[in-house]
Short mmCIF file of N, CA and C in Angstrom, two decimals:
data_model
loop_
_atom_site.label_atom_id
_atom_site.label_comp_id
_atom_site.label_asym_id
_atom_site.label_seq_id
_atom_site.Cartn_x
_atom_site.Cartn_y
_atom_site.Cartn_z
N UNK A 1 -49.22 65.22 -50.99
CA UNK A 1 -49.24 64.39 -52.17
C UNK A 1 -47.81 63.97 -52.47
N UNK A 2 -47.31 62.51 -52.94
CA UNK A 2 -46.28 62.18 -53.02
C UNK A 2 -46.35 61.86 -54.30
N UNK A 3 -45.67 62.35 -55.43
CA UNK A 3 -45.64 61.70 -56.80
C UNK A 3 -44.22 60.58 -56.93
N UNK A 4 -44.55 59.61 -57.72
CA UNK A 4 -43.76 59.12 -57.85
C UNK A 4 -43.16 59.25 -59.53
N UNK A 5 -41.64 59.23 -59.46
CA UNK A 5 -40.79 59.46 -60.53
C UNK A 5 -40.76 58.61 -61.59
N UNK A 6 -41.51 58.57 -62.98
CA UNK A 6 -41.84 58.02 -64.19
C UNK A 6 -40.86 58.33 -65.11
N UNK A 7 -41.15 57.70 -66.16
CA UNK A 7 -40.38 58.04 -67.34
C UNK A 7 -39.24 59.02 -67.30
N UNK A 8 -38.34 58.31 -65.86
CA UNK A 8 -37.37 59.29 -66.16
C UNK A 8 -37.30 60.84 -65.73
N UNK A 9 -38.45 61.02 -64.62
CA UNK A 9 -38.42 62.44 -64.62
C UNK A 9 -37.49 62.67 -63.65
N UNK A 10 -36.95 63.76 -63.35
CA UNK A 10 -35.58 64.19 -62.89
C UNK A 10 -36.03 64.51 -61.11
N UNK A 11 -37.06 64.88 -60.70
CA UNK A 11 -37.41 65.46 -59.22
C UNK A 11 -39.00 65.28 -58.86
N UNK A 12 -39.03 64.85 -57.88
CA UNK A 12 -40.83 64.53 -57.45
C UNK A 12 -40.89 64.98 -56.19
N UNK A 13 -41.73 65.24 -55.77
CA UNK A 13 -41.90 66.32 -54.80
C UNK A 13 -43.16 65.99 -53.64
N UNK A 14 -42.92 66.36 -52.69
CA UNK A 14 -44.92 66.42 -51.59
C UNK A 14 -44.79 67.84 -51.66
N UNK A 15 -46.23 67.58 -51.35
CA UNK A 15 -46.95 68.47 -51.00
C UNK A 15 -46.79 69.13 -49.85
N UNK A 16 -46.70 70.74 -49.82
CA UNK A 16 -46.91 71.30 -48.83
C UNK A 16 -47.70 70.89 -47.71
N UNK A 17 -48.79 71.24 -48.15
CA UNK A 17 -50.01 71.31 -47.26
C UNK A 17 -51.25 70.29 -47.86
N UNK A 18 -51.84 69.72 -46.81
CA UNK A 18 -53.19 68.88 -46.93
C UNK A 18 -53.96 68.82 -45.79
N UNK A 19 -55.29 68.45 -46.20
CA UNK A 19 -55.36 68.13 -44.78
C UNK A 19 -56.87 67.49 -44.75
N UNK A 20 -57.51 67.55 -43.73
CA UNK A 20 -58.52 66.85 -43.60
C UNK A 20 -59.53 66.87 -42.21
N UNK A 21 -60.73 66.76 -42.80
CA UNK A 21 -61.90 66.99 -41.75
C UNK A 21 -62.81 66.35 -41.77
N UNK A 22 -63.45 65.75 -40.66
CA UNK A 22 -64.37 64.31 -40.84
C UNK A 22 -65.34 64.92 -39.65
N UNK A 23 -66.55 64.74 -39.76
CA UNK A 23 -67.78 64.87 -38.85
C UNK A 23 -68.57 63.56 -38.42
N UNK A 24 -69.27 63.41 -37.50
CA UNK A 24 -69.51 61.61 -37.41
C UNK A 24 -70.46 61.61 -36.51
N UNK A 25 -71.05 60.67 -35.72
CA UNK A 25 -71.80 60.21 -35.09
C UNK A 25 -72.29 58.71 -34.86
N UNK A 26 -71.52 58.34 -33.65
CA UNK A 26 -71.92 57.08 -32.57
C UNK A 26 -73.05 56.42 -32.80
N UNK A 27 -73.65 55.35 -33.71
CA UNK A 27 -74.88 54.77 -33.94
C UNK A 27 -74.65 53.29 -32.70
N UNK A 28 -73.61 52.74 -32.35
CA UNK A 28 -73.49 51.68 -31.63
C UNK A 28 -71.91 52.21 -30.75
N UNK A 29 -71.70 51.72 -29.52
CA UNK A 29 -70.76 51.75 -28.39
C UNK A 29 -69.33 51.63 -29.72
N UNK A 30 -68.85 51.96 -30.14
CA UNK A 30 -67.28 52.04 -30.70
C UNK A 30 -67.63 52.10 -32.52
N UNK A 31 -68.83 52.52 -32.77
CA UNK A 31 -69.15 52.30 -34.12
C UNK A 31 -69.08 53.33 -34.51
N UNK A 32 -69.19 54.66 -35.70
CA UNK A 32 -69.29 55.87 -36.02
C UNK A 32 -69.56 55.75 -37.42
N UNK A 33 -70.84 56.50 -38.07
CA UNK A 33 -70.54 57.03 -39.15
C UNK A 33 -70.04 58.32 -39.46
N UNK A 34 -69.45 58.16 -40.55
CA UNK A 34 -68.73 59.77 -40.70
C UNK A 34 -68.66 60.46 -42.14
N UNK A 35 -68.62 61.58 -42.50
CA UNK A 35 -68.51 62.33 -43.62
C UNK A 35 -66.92 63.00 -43.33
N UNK A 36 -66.50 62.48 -44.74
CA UNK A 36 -64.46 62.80 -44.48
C UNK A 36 -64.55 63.88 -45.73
N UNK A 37 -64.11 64.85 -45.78
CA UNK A 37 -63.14 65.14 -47.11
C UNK A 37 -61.60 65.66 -46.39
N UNK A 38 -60.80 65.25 -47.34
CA UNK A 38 -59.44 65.26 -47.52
C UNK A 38 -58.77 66.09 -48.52
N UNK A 39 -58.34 66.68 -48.48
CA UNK A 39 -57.54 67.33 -49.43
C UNK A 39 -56.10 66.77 -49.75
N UNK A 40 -55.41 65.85 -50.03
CA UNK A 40 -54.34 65.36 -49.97
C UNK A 40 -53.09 66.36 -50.53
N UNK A 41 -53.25 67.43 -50.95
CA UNK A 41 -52.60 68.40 -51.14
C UNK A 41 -52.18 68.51 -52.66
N UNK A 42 -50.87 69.14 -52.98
CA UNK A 42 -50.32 69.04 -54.45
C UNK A 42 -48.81 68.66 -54.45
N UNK A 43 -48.57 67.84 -55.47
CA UNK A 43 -46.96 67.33 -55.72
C UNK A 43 -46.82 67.49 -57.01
N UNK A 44 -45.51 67.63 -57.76
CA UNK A 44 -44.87 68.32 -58.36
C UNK A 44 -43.35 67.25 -59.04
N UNK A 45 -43.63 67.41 -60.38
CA UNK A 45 -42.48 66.57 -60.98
C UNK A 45 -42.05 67.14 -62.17
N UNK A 46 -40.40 67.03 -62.39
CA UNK A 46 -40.02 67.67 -63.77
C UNK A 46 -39.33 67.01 -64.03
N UNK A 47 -38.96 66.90 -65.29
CA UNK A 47 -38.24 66.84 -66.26
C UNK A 47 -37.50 67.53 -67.32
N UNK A 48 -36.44 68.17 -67.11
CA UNK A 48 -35.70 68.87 -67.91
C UNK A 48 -36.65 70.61 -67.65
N UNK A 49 -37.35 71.14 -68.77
CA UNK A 49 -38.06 72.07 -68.57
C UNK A 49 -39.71 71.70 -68.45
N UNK A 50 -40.24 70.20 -68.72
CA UNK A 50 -41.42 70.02 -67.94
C UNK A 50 -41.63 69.97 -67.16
N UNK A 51 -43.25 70.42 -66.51
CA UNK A 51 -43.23 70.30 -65.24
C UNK A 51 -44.69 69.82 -65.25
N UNK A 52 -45.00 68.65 -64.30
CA UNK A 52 -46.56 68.47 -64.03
C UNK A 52 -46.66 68.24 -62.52
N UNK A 53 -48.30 69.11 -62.56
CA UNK A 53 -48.39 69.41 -60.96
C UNK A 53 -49.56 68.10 -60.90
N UNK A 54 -50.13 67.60 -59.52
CA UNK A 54 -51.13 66.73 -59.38
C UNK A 54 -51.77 67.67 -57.83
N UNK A 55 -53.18 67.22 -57.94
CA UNK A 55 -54.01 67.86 -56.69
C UNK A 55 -54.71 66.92 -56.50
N UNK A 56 -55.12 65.95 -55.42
CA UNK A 56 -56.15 65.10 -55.01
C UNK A 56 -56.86 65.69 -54.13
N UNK A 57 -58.19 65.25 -54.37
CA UNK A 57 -59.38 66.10 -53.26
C UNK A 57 -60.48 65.06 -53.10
N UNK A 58 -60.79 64.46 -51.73
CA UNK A 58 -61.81 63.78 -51.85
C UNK A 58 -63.36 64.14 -51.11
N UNK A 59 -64.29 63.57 -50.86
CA UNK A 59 -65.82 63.65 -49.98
C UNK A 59 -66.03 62.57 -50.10
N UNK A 60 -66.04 62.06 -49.23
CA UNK A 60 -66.48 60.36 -49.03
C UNK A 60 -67.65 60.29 -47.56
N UNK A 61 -68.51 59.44 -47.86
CA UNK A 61 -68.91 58.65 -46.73
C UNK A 61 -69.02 57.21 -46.14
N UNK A 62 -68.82 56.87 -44.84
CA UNK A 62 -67.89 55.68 -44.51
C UNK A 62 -68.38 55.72 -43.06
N UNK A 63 -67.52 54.54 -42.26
CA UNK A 63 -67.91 54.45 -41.00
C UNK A 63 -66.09 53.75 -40.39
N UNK A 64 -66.72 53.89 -39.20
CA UNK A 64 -65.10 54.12 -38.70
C UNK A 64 -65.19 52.96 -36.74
N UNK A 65 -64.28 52.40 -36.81
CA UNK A 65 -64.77 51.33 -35.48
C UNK A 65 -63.63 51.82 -34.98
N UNK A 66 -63.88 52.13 -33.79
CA UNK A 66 -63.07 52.92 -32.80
C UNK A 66 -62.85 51.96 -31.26
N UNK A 67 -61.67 51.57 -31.45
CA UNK A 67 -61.16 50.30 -29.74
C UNK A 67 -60.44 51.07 -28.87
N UNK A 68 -61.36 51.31 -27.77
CA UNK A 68 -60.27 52.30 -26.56
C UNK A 68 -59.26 51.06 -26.05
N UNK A 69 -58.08 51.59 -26.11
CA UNK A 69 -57.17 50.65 -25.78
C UNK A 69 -56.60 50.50 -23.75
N UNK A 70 -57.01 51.40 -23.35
CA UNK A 70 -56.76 52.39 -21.91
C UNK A 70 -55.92 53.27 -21.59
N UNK A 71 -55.97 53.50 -20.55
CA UNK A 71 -54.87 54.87 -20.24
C UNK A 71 -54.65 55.78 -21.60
N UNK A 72 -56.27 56.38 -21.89
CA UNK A 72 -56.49 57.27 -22.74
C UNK A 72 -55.90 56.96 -24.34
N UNK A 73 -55.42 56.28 -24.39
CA UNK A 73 -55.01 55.62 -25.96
C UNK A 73 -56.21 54.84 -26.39
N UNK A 74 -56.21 55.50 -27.77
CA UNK A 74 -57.27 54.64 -28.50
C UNK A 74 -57.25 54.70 -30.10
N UNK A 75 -57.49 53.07 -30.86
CA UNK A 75 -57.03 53.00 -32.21
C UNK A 75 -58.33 52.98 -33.30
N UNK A 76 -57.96 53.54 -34.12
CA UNK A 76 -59.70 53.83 -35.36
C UNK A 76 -59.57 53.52 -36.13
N UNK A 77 -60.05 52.86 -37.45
CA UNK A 77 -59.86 51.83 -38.12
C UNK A 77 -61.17 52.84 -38.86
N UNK A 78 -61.07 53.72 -40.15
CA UNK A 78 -61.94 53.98 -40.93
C UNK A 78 -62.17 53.49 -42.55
N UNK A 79 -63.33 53.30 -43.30
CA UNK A 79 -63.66 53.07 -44.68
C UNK A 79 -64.80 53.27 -45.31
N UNK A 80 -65.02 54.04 -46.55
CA UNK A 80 -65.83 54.12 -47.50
C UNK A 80 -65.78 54.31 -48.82
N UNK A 81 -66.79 55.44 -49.12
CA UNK A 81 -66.86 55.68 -50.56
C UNK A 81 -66.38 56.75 -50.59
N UNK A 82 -65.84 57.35 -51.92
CA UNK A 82 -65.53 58.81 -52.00
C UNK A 82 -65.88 59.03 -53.06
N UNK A 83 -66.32 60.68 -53.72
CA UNK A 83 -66.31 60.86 -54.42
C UNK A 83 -64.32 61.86 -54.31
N UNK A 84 -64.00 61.92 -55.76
CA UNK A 84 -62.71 62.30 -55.91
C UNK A 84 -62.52 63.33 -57.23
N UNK A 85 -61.55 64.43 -56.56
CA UNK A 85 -60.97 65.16 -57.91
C UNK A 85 -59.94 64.87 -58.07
N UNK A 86 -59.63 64.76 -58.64
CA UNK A 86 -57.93 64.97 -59.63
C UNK A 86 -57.39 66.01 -60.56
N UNK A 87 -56.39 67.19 -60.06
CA UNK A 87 -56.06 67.98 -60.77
C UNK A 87 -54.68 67.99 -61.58
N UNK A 88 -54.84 67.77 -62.65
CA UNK A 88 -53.46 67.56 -63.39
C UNK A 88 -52.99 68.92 -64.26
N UNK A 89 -51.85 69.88 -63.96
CA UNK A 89 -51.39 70.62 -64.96
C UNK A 89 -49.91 70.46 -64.86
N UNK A 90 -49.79 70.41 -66.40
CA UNK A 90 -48.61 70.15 -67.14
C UNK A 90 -47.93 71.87 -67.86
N UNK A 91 -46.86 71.60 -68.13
CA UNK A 91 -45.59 72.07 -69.27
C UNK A 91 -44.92 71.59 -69.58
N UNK A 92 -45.29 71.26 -71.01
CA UNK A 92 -44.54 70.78 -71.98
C UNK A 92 -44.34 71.28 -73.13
N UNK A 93 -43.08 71.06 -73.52
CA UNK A 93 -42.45 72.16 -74.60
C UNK A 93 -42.96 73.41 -74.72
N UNK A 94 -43.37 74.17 -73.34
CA UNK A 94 -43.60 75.54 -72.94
C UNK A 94 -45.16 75.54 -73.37
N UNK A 95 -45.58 74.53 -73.22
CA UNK A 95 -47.41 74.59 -73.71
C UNK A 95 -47.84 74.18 -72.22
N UNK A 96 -48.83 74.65 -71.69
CA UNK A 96 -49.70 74.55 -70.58
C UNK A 96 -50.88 73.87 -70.73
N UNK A 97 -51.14 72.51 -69.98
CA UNK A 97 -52.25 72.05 -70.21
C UNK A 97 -52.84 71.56 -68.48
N UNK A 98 -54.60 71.64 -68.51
CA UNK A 98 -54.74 71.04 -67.43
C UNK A 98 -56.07 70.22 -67.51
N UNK A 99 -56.26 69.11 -67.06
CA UNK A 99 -56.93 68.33 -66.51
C UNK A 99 -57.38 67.98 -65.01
N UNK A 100 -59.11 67.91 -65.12
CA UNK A 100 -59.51 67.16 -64.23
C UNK A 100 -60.94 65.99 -64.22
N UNK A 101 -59.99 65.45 -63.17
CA UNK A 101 -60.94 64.51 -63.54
C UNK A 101 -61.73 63.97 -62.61
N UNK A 102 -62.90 63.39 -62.27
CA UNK A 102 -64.05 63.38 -60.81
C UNK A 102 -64.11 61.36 -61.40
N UNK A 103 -64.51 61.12 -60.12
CA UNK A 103 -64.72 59.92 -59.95
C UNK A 103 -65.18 59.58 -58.52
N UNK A 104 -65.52 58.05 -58.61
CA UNK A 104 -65.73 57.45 -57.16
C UNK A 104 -65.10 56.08 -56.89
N UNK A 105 -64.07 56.56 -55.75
CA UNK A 105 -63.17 55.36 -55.20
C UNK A 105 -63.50 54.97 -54.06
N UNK A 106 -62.84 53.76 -53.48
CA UNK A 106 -62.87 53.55 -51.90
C UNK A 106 -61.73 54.36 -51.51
N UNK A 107 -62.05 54.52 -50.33
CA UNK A 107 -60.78 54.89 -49.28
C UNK A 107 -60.79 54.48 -48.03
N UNK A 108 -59.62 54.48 -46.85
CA UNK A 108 -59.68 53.52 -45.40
C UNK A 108 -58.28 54.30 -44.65
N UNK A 109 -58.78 54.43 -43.73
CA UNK A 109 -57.38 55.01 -43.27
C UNK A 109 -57.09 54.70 -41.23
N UNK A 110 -56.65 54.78 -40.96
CA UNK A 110 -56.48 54.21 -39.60
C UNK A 110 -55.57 55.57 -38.60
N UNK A 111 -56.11 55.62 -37.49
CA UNK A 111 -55.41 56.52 -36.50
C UNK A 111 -55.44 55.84 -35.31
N UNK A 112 -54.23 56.86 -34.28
CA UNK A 112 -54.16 56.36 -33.05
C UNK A 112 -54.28 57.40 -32.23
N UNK A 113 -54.81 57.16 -30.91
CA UNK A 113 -55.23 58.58 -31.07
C UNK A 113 -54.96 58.28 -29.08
N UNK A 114 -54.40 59.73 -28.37
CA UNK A 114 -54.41 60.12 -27.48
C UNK A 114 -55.14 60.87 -26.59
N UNK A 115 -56.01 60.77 -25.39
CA UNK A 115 -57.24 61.31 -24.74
C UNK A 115 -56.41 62.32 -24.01
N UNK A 116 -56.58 63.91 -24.44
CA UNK A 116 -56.27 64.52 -23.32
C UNK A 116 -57.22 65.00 -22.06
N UNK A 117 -58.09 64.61 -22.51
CA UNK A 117 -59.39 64.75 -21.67
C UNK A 117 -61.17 63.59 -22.48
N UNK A 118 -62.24 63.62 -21.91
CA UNK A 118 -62.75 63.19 -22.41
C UNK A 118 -63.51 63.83 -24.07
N UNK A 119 -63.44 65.27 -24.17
CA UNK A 119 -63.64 65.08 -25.69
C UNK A 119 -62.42 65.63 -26.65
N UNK A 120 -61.69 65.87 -25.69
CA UNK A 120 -60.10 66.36 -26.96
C UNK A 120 -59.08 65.15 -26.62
N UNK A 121 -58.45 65.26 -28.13
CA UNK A 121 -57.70 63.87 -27.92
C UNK A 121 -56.54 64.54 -29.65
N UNK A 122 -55.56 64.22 -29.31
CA UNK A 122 -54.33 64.34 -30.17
C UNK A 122 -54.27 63.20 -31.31
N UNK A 123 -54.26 63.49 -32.75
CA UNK A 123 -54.77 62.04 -33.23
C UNK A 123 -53.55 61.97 -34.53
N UNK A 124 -53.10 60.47 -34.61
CA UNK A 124 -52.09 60.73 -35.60
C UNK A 124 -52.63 59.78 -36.81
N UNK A 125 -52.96 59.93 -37.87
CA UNK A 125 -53.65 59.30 -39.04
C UNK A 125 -52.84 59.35 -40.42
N UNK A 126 -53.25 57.83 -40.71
CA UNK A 126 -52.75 57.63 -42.48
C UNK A 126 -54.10 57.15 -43.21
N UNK A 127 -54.12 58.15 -44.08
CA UNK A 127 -55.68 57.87 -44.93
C UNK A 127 -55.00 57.78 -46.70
N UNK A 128 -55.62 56.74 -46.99
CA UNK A 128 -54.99 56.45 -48.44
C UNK A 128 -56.80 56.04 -49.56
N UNK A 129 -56.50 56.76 -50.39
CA UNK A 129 -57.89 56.78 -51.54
C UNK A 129 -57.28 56.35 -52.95
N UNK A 130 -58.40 55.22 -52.85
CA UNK A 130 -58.39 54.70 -54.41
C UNK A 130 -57.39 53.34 -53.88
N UNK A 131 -58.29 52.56 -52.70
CA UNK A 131 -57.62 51.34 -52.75
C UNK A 131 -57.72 50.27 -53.89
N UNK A 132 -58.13 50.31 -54.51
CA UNK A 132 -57.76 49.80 -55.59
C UNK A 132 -57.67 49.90 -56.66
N UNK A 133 -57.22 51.02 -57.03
CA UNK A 133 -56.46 51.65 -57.99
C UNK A 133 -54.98 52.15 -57.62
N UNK A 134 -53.82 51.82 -58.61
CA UNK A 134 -53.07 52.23 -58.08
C UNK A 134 -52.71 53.26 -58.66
N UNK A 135 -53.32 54.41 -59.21
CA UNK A 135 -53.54 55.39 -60.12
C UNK A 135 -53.20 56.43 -58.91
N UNK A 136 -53.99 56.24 -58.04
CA UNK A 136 -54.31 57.01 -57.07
C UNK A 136 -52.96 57.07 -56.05
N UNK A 137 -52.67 55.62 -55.83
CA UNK A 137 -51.34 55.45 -55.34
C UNK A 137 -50.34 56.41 -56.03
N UNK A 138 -49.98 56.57 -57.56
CA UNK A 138 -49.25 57.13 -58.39
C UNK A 138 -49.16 58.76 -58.00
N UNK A 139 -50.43 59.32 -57.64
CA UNK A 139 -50.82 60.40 -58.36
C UNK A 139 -50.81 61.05 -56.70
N UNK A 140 -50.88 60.56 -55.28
CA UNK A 140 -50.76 61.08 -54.34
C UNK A 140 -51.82 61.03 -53.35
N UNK A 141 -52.60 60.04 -53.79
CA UNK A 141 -54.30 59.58 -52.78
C UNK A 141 -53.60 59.05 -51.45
N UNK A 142 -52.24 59.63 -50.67
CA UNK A 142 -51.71 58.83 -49.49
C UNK A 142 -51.49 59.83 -48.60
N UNK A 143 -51.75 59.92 -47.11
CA UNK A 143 -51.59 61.25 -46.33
C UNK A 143 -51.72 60.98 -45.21
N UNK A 144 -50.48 61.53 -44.56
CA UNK A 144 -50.01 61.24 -42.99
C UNK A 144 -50.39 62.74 -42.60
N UNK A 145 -50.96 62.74 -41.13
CA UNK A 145 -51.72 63.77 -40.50
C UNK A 145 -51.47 63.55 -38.99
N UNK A 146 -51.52 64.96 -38.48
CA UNK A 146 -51.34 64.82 -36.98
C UNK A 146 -52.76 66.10 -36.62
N UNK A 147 -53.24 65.79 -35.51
CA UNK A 147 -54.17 67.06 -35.13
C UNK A 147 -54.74 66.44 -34.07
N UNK A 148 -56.42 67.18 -33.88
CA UNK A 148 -56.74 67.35 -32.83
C UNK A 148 -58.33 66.91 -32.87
N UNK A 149 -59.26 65.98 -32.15
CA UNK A 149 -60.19 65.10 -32.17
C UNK A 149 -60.90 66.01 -31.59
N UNK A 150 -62.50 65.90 -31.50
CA UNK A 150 -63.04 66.71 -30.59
C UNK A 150 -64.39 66.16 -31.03
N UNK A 151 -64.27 65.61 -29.45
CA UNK A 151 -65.77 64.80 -29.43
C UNK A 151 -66.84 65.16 -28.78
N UNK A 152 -67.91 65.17 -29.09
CA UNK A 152 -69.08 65.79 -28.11
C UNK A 152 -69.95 64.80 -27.54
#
């Protein structure tokens, strides 16, 4: 999660850790539907002695068009619906507050992806939620990923 620096706040931060897992199935030659959730992780911003944390979490379903390019390279082009959490906790003036909040956004994200054989493949992906909202943009719905494909 990447927050971006508002009103002045002094440090914004990513997220450790995120990550993400998608299950799918081939209805046409390069077509896939798929079930994604993402965890986009938590980021972190202060100000003086405030501090507010953010957590994005999504479950979406979507479909994903997949172009083998050759010599085992191949590019994926995914989009749907999500449902979404949003975890907001704050300190301010030493008071603790937290919010969350559920909704349903789009999301789309695109990888490129390397065949080390025919069902494992090395895959490098940017998945971004709440294209049109830029709330989501604000708050950390953006996430670069590296891992491992595994197709049956």
């Amino acid at each position: 999660v990447q927050t971006t620096c508002l009103n002045g706040r002094d440090s914004c931060g990513l997220a450790s850790t995120g990550g993400r897992a998608l299950a799918g199935f081939f209805y046409q030659p390069g077509l896939a539907a798929e079930i994604v959730y993402a965890d986009f992780g938590r980021g972190r911003e202060t100000r003086g002695a405030d501090v507010q944390r953010v957590g994005v979490r999504m479950l979406g379903l979507g479909s994903a068009a997949i172009m083998e390019l050759g010599g085992g390279l191949a590019f994926t082009v995914r989009a749907g619906i999500a449902g979404t959490r949003v975890a907001r906790e704050s300190t301010v003036a030493l008071r603790d507050s937290a919010v969350v909040e559920s909704g349903v956004e789009l999301y789309g994200g695109f990888s490129g992806l390397f065949r080390l054989n025919k069902a494992l493949a090395i895959e490098v992906s940017v998945d971004a939620l709440g294209l049109g909202d830029s709330t989501y943009r604000r708050d950390g719905g953006l996430m670069a990923s590296v891992g491992l494909s595994l197709r049956y």
